[in-house]
């Protein structure tokens, strides 16, 4: 089980990413396609945006336990929770193999 503070930090980062997404995209577009003077100014503004507003800093966590490792994107849960749910029959279409 992940600490509540770690879960709260991820939620805070996700909100910040959503808040600055349009601004980041516009500035990145100017940096990549604008003339050198405009690109330099846009790069300066881009550096002033908080680092946690970058989507790279988001970390996938299990929706049930908050575990950061062994995350399965298709289900949104960790491998351990997937195994427990599959064994108890909560995930349809999954057969127990020799795991």
Short mmCIF file of N, CA, C and O in Angstrom, two decimals:
data_model
loop_
_atom_site.label_atom_id
_atom_site.label_comp_id
_atom_site.label_asym_id
_atom_site.label_seq_id
_atom_site.Cartn_x
_atom_site.Cartn_y
_atom_site.Cartn_z
N UNK A 1 0.84 -1.18 0.00
CA UNK A 1 0.00 0.00 0.00
C UNK A 1 0.89 1.24 0.00
O UNK A 1 1.81 1.34 0.81
N UNK A 2 0.63 2.14 -0.90
CA UNK A 2 1.41 3.37 -1.00
C UNK A 2 0.99 4.35 0.10
O UNK A 2 -0.14 4.32 0.59
N UNK A 3 1.92 5.20 0.46
CA UNK A 3 1.61 6.22 1.45
C UNK A 3 0.59 7.18 0.88
O UNK A 3 0.58 7.46 -0.33
N UNK A 4 -0.22 7.72 1.75
CA UNK A 4 -1.23 8.69 1.31
C UNK A 4 -0.57 9.94 0.74
O UNK A 4 -1.08 10.55 -0.19
N UNK A 5 0.58 10.31 1.28
CA UNK A 5 1.28 11.51 0.79
C UNK A 5 1.76 11.31 -0.64
O UNK A 5 1.73 12.24 -1.46
N UNK A 6 2.18 10.09 -0.99
CA UNK A 6 2.63 9.81 -2.35
C UNK A 6 1.46 9.85 -3.34
O UNK A 6 1.58 10.37 -4.44
N UNK A 7 0.32 9.31 -2.91
CA UNK A 7 -0.87 9.36 -3.76
C UNK A 7 -1.31 10.80 -3.97
O UNK A 7 -1.66 11.20 -5.08
N UNK A 8 -1.27 11.59 -2.89
CA UNK A 8 -1.68 12.99 -2.98
C UNK A 8 -0.74 13.78 -3.89
O UNK A 8 -1.18 14.65 -4.64
N UNK A 9 0.54 13.45 -3.85
CA UNK A 9 1.52 14.13 -4.72
C UNK A 9 1.21 13.84 -6.19
O UNK A 9 1.29 14.74 -7.03
N UNK A 10 0.85 12.60 -6.50
CA UNK A 10 0.51 12.25 -7.88
C UNK A 10 -0.75 12.98 -8.35
O UNK A 10 -0.83 13.44 -9.48
N UNK A 11 -1.74 13.11 -7.47
CA UNK A 11 -2.97 13.82 -7.81
C UNK A 11 -2.66 15.30 -8.08
O UNK A 11 -3.15 15.89 -9.04
N UNK A 12 -1.81 15.87 -7.24
CA UNK A 12 -1.42 17.27 -7.39
C UNK A 12 -0.70 17.49 -8.72
O UNK A 12 -0.94 18.46 -9.43
N UNK A 13 0.21 16.57 -9.06
CA UNK A 13 0.93 16.67 -10.33
C UNK A 13 -0.02 16.55 -11.52
O UNK A 13 0.12 17.26 -12.51
N UNK A 14 -0.98 15.63 -11.43
CA UNK A 14 -1.93 15.45 -12.53
C UNK A 14 -2.74 16.72 -12.77
O UNK A 14 -2.99 17.11 -13.91
N UNK A 15 -3.14 17.38 -11.68
CA UNK A 15 -3.89 18.64 -11.82
C UNK A 15 -3.03 19.71 -12.46
O UNK A 15 -3.49 20.48 -13.30
N UNK A 16 -1.74 19.77 -12.06
CA UNK A 16 -0.84 20.78 -12.61
C UNK A 16 -0.59 20.52 -14.09
O UNK A 16 -0.53 21.46 -14.89
N UNK A 17 -0.45 19.27 -14.48
CA UNK A 17 -0.25 18.93 -15.89
C UNK A 17 -1.45 19.38 -16.71
O UNK A 17 -1.31 19.98 -17.78
N UNK A 18 -2.65 19.12 -16.20
CA UNK A 18 -3.87 19.52 -16.91
C UNK A 18 -3.96 21.04 -17.01
O UNK A 18 -4.40 21.58 -18.03
N UNK A 19 -3.56 21.73 -15.96
CA UNK A 19 -3.65 23.19 -15.92
C UNK A 19 -2.75 23.85 -16.96
O UNK A 19 -3.15 24.80 -17.63
N UNK A 20 -1.54 23.34 -17.12
CA UNK A 20 -0.56 23.96 -18.01
C UNK A 20 -0.46 23.29 -19.38
O UNK A 20 0.41 23.66 -20.18
N UNK A 21 -1.30 22.32 -19.68
CA UNK A 21 -1.16 21.55 -20.93
C UNK A 21 -1.26 22.42 -22.17
O UNK A 21 -0.41 22.31 -23.08
N UNK A 22 -2.25 23.28 -22.25
CA UNK A 22 -2.42 24.12 -23.44
C UNK A 22 -1.28 25.10 -23.59
O UNK A 22 -0.76 25.32 -24.70
N UNK A 23 -0.88 25.72 -22.49
CA UNK A 23 0.20 26.70 -22.53
C UNK A 23 1.51 26.05 -22.98
O UNK A 23 2.24 26.58 -23.82
N UNK A 24 1.80 24.85 -22.43
CA UNK A 24 3.01 24.12 -22.83
C UNK A 24 2.98 23.78 -24.31
O UNK A 24 3.98 23.93 -25.01
N UNK A 25 1.84 23.30 -24.79
CA UNK A 25 1.73 22.91 -26.19
C UNK A 25 1.94 24.10 -27.12
O UNK A 25 2.64 23.99 -28.14
N UNK A 26 1.37 25.25 -26.77
CA UNK A 26 1.52 26.44 -27.60
C UNK A 26 2.97 26.90 -27.64
O UNK A 26 3.51 27.22 -28.71
N UNK A 27 3.62 26.91 -26.48
CA UNK A 27 5.02 27.34 -26.43
C UNK A 27 5.93 26.35 -27.16
O UNK A 27 6.86 26.77 -27.86
N UNK A 28 5.67 25.07 -27.02
CA UNK A 28 6.48 24.07 -27.72
C UNK A 28 6.33 24.21 -29.23
O UNK A 28 7.30 24.05 -29.97
N UNK A 29 5.12 24.54 -29.67
CA UNK A 29 4.88 24.73 -31.10
C UNK A 29 5.69 25.92 -31.61
O UNK A 29 6.29 25.86 -32.68
N UNK A 30 5.71 27.01 -30.85
CA UNK A 30 6.48 28.19 -31.25
C UNK A 30 7.98 27.87 -31.28
O UNK A 30 8.69 28.28 -32.19
N UNK A 31 8.44 27.13 -30.28
CA UNK A 31 9.86 26.78 -30.24
C UNK A 31 10.25 25.96 -31.45
O UNK A 31 11.32 26.15 -32.05
N UNK A 32 9.39 25.04 -31.87
CA UNK A 32 9.71 24.14 -32.97
C UNK A 32 9.52 24.76 -34.35
O UNK A 32 10.20 24.36 -35.29
N UNK A 33 8.60 25.73 -34.48
CA UNK A 33 8.30 26.23 -35.82
C UNK A 33 8.55 27.72 -36.00
O UNK A 33 8.56 28.20 -37.13
N UNK A 34 8.74 28.48 -34.92
CA UNK A 34 8.89 29.93 -35.02
C UNK A 34 10.27 30.34 -35.49
O UNK A 34 11.19 29.53 -35.63
N UNK A 35 10.42 31.66 -35.74
CA UNK A 35 11.75 32.16 -36.11
C UNK A 35 12.64 32.14 -34.86
O UNK A 35 12.14 32.02 -33.74
N UNK A 36 13.94 32.26 -35.01
CA UNK A 36 14.86 32.09 -33.87
C UNK A 36 14.60 33.03 -32.69
O UNK A 36 14.73 32.62 -31.55
N UNK A 37 14.23 34.29 -32.96
CA UNK A 37 13.99 35.23 -31.87
C UNK A 37 12.75 34.82 -31.08
O UNK A 37 12.78 34.77 -29.83
N UNK A 38 11.66 34.52 -31.78
CA UNK A 38 10.44 34.08 -31.11
C UNK A 38 10.65 32.75 -30.39
O UNK A 38 10.13 32.53 -29.29
N UNK A 39 11.41 31.86 -31.02
CA UNK A 39 11.67 30.55 -30.42
C UNK A 39 12.45 30.71 -29.12
O UNK A 39 12.16 30.01 -28.13
N UNK A 40 13.42 31.63 -29.11
CA UNK A 40 14.19 31.85 -27.88
C UNK A 40 13.31 32.39 -26.76
O UNK A 40 13.40 31.93 -25.63
N UNK A 41 12.44 33.34 -27.09
CA UNK A 41 11.54 33.91 -26.08
C UNK A 41 10.56 32.85 -25.56
O UNK A 41 10.28 32.77 -24.37
N UNK A 42 10.06 32.03 -26.47
CA UNK A 42 9.14 30.96 -26.07
C UNK A 42 9.85 29.94 -25.19
O UNK A 42 9.26 29.44 -24.22
N UNK A 43 11.10 29.64 -25.49
CA UNK A 43 11.87 28.71 -24.68
C UNK A 43 12.09 29.27 -23.27
O UNK A 43 12.04 28.52 -22.28
N UNK A 44 12.31 30.57 -23.18
CA UNK A 44 12.48 31.22 -21.86
C UNK A 44 11.19 31.10 -21.05
O UNK A 44 11.22 30.79 -19.86
N UNK A 45 10.04 31.34 -21.70
CA UNK A 45 8.74 31.21 -21.01
C UNK A 45 8.48 29.77 -20.62
O UNK A 45 7.92 29.50 -19.55
N UNK A 46 8.88 28.85 -21.48
CA UNK A 46 8.68 27.42 -21.20
C UNK A 46 9.47 26.99 -19.97
O UNK A 46 9.01 26.16 -19.19
N UNK A 47 10.63 27.57 -19.78
CA UNK A 47 11.44 27.23 -18.61
C UNK A 47 10.85 27.77 -17.32
O UNK A 47 11.14 27.26 -16.24
N UNK A 48 10.03 28.80 -17.40
CA UNK A 48 9.41 29.38 -16.20
C UNK A 48 8.20 28.58 -15.72
O UNK A 48 7.74 28.78 -14.60
N UNK A 49 7.67 27.71 -16.57
CA UNK A 49 6.55 26.85 -16.17
C UNK A 49 7.08 25.84 -15.15
O UNK A 49 8.19 25.34 -15.28
N UNK A 50 6.32 25.52 -14.10
CA UNK A 50 6.80 24.58 -13.08
C UNK A 50 7.19 23.23 -13.68
O UNK A 50 6.58 22.74 -14.63
N UNK A 51 8.23 22.64 -13.11
CA UNK A 51 8.73 21.36 -13.62
C UNK A 51 7.69 20.25 -13.49
O UNK A 51 7.61 19.36 -14.33
N UNK A 52 6.87 20.29 -12.44
CA UNK A 52 5.86 19.25 -12.25
C UNK A 52 4.70 19.37 -13.23
O UNK A 52 3.81 18.53 -13.23
N UNK A 53 4.70 20.41 -14.07
CA UNK A 53 3.66 20.54 -15.08
C UNK A 53 4.00 19.73 -16.32
O UNK A 53 3.20 19.65 -17.26
N UNK A 54 5.16 19.10 -16.34
CA UNK A 54 5.56 18.26 -17.46
C UNK A 54 4.91 16.88 -17.31
O UNK A 54 5.02 16.24 -16.27
N UNK A 55 4.22 16.39 -18.35
CA UNK A 55 3.55 15.09 -18.23
C UNK A 55 4.50 13.91 -18.00
O UNK A 55 4.07 12.86 -17.52
N UNK A 56 5.77 14.08 -18.30
CA UNK A 56 6.75 13.02 -18.07
C UNK A 56 6.85 12.69 -16.58
O UNK A 56 7.15 11.57 -16.19
N UNK A 57 6.58 13.67 -15.72
CA UNK A 57 6.74 13.46 -14.28
C UNK A 57 5.58 12.69 -13.65
O UNK A 57 5.65 12.33 -12.48
N UNK A 58 4.53 12.42 -14.42
CA UNK A 58 3.43 11.61 -13.89
C UNK A 58 3.87 10.15 -13.81
O UNK A 58 4.63 9.67 -14.63
N UNK A 59 3.38 9.47 -12.80
CA UNK A 59 3.74 8.07 -12.60
C UNK A 59 2.45 7.26 -12.52
O UNK A 59 1.53 7.63 -11.78
N UNK A 60 2.37 6.18 -13.25
CA UNK A 60 1.19 5.32 -13.19
C UNK A 60 1.17 4.58 -11.86
O UNK A 60 2.18 4.03 -11.43
N UNK A 61 0.00 4.55 -11.24
CA UNK A 61 -0.17 3.83 -9.98
C UNK A 61 -1.42 2.98 -10.03
O UNK A 61 -2.39 3.33 -10.70
N UNK A 62 -1.39 1.88 -9.31
CA UNK A 62 -2.55 0.99 -9.21
C UNK A 62 -3.72 1.77 -8.61
O UNK A 62 -3.57 2.48 -7.62
N UNK A 63 -4.89 1.63 -9.21
CA UNK A 63 -6.08 2.33 -8.72
C UNK A 63 -6.55 1.81 -7.37
O UNK A 63 -7.18 2.52 -6.60
N UNK A 64 -6.22 0.56 -7.05
CA UNK A 64 -6.69 -0.04 -5.81
C UNK A 64 -5.71 0.15 -4.65
O UNK A 64 -6.11 0.49 -3.54
N UNK A 65 -4.43 -0.07 -4.91
CA UNK A 65 -3.46 -0.03 -3.83
C UNK A 65 -2.51 1.15 -3.90
O UNK A 65 -1.85 1.47 -2.91
N UNK A 66 -2.36 1.76 -5.07
CA UNK A 66 -1.42 2.86 -5.22
C UNK A 66 -0.01 2.39 -5.52
O UNK A 66 0.93 3.18 -5.52
N UNK A 67 0.17 1.11 -5.78
CA UNK A 67 1.50 0.56 -6.04
C UNK A 67 2.03 1.09 -7.37
O UNK A 67 1.36 1.02 -8.39
N UNK A 68 3.29 1.63 -7.39
CA UNK A 68 3.82 2.21 -8.61
C UNK A 68 4.46 1.21 -9.56
O UNK A 68 4.62 1.49 -10.74
N UNK A 69 4.83 0.04 -9.06
CA UNK A 69 5.55 -0.91 -9.90
C UNK A 69 4.63 -2.04 -10.34
O UNK A 69 3.68 -2.38 -9.65
N UNK A 70 4.93 -2.65 -11.48
CA UNK A 70 4.13 -3.75 -11.97
C UNK A 70 2.76 -3.30 -12.44
O UNK A 70 1.79 -4.03 -12.32
N UNK A 71 2.67 -2.09 -12.98
CA UNK A 71 1.40 -1.50 -13.40
C UNK A 71 1.01 -2.03 -14.78
O UNK A 71 1.83 -2.09 -15.69
N UNK A 72 -0.25 -2.42 -14.92
CA UNK A 72 -0.76 -2.91 -16.21
C UNK A 72 -1.72 -1.86 -16.75
O UNK A 72 -2.81 -1.67 -16.21
N UNK A 73 -1.31 -1.18 -17.83
CA UNK A 73 -2.09 -0.06 -18.38
C UNK A 73 -3.49 -0.47 -18.81
O UNK A 73 -4.44 0.27 -18.65
N UNK A 74 -3.60 -1.63 -19.41
CA UNK A 74 -4.89 -2.08 -19.94
C UNK A 74 -5.97 -2.16 -18.86
O UNK A 74 -7.13 -1.89 -19.12
N UNK A 75 -5.55 -2.50 -17.64
CA UNK A 75 -6.51 -2.67 -16.55
C UNK A 75 -6.44 -1.55 -15.52
O UNK A 75 -7.35 -1.38 -14.73
N UNK A 76 -5.33 -0.82 -15.47
CA UNK A 76 -5.18 0.27 -14.51
C UNK A 76 -4.87 -0.21 -13.10
O UNK A 76 -5.06 0.53 -12.14
N UNK A 77 -4.39 -1.45 -12.99
CA UNK A 77 -4.06 -2.00 -11.68
C UNK A 77 -2.69 -2.67 -11.74
O UNK A 77 -2.15 -2.90 -12.82
N UNK A 78 -2.15 -3.01 -10.58
CA UNK A 78 -0.85 -3.67 -10.53
C UNK A 78 -1.00 -5.15 -10.85
O UNK A 78 -2.10 -5.71 -10.81
N UNK A 79 0.12 -5.79 -11.13
CA UNK A 79 0.10 -7.21 -11.49
C UNK A 79 -0.40 -8.08 -10.33
O UNK A 79 -1.05 -9.09 -10.55
N UNK A 80 -0.11 -7.65 -9.12
CA UNK A 80 -0.53 -8.43 -7.95
C UNK A 80 -2.04 -8.39 -7.80
O UNK A 80 -2.69 -9.43 -7.58
N UNK A 81 -2.63 -7.20 -7.93
CA UNK A 81 -4.08 -7.07 -7.85
C UNK A 81 -4.75 -7.80 -9.01
O UNK A 81 -5.80 -8.42 -8.85
N UNK A 82 -4.12 -7.74 -10.20
CA UNK A 82 -4.67 -8.45 -11.35
C UNK A 82 -4.73 -9.95 -11.07
O UNK A 82 -5.73 -10.61 -11.32
N UNK A 83 -3.67 -10.47 -10.50
CA UNK A 83 -3.62 -11.90 -10.22
C UNK A 83 -4.67 -12.29 -9.19
O UNK A 83 -5.37 -13.31 -9.34
N UNK A 84 -4.81 -11.48 -8.14
CA UNK A 84 -5.81 -11.78 -7.11
C UNK A 84 -7.23 -11.72 -7.68
O UNK A 84 -8.06 -12.58 -7.39
N UNK A 85 -7.49 -10.71 -8.51
CA UNK A 85 -8.83 -10.57 -9.08
C UNK A 85 -9.12 -11.68 -10.08
O UNK A 85 -10.25 -12.17 -10.16
N UNK A 86 -8.10 -12.06 -10.87
CA UNK A 86 -8.30 -13.15 -11.83
C UNK A 86 -8.55 -14.47 -11.12
O UNK A 86 -9.39 -15.27 -11.54
N UNK A 87 -7.84 -14.71 -10.04
CA UNK A 87 -8.01 -15.95 -9.29
C UNK A 87 -9.38 -16.05 -8.65
O UNK A 87 -9.95 -17.13 -8.53
N UNK A 88 -9.91 -14.89 -8.23
CA UNK A 88 -11.23 -14.92 -7.60
C UNK A 88 -12.36 -14.79 -8.62
O UNK A 88 -13.53 -14.78 -8.25
N UNK A 89 -12.02 -14.68 -9.92
CA UNK A 89 -13.04 -14.67 -10.97
C UNK A 89 -13.65 -13.31 -11.24
O UNK A 89 -14.71 -13.22 -11.85
N UNK A 90 -13.02 -12.25 -10.80
CA UNK A 90 -13.57 -10.91 -11.01
C UNK A 90 -13.23 -10.33 -12.38
O UNK A 90 -13.86 -9.37 -12.82
N UNK A 91 -12.25 -10.92 -13.08
CA UNK A 91 -11.90 -10.48 -14.42
C UNK A 91 -12.33 -11.57 -15.38
O UNK A 91 -11.76 -12.66 -15.40
N UNK A 92 -13.36 -11.30 -16.20
CA UNK A 92 -13.87 -12.34 -17.10
C UNK A 92 -12.89 -12.64 -18.23
O UNK A 92 -12.18 -11.77 -18.71
N UNK A 93 -12.85 -13.89 -18.64
CA UNK A 93 -12.05 -14.30 -19.78
C UNK A 93 -10.60 -14.61 -19.45
O UNK A 93 -9.81 -14.86 -20.35
N UNK A 94 -10.23 -14.60 -18.19
CA UNK A 94 -8.85 -14.89 -17.81
C UNK A 94 -8.81 -16.27 -17.17
O UNK A 94 -9.50 -16.53 -16.19
N UNK A 95 -8.00 -17.14 -17.74
CA UNK A 95 -7.83 -18.48 -17.18
C UNK A 95 -6.56 -18.51 -16.33
O UNK A 95 -5.57 -17.88 -16.67
N UNK A 96 -6.62 -19.27 -15.28
CA UNK A 96 -5.43 -19.41 -14.44
C UNK A 96 -4.47 -20.36 -15.14
O UNK A 96 -4.82 -21.48 -15.47
N UNK A 97 -3.29 -19.86 -15.36
CA UNK A 97 -2.24 -20.68 -15.94
C UNK A 97 -1.32 -21.09 -14.80
O UNK A 97 -1.61 -20.86 -13.63
N UNK A 98 -0.18 -21.68 -15.12
CA UNK A 98 0.75 -22.06 -14.06
C UNK A 98 1.59 -20.85 -13.71
O UNK A 98 2.67 -20.66 -14.21
N UNK A 99 1.08 -20.02 -12.88
CA UNK A 99 1.83 -18.85 -12.43
C UNK A 99 2.18 -19.07 -11.03
O UNK A 99 2.41 -18.66 -10.12
#
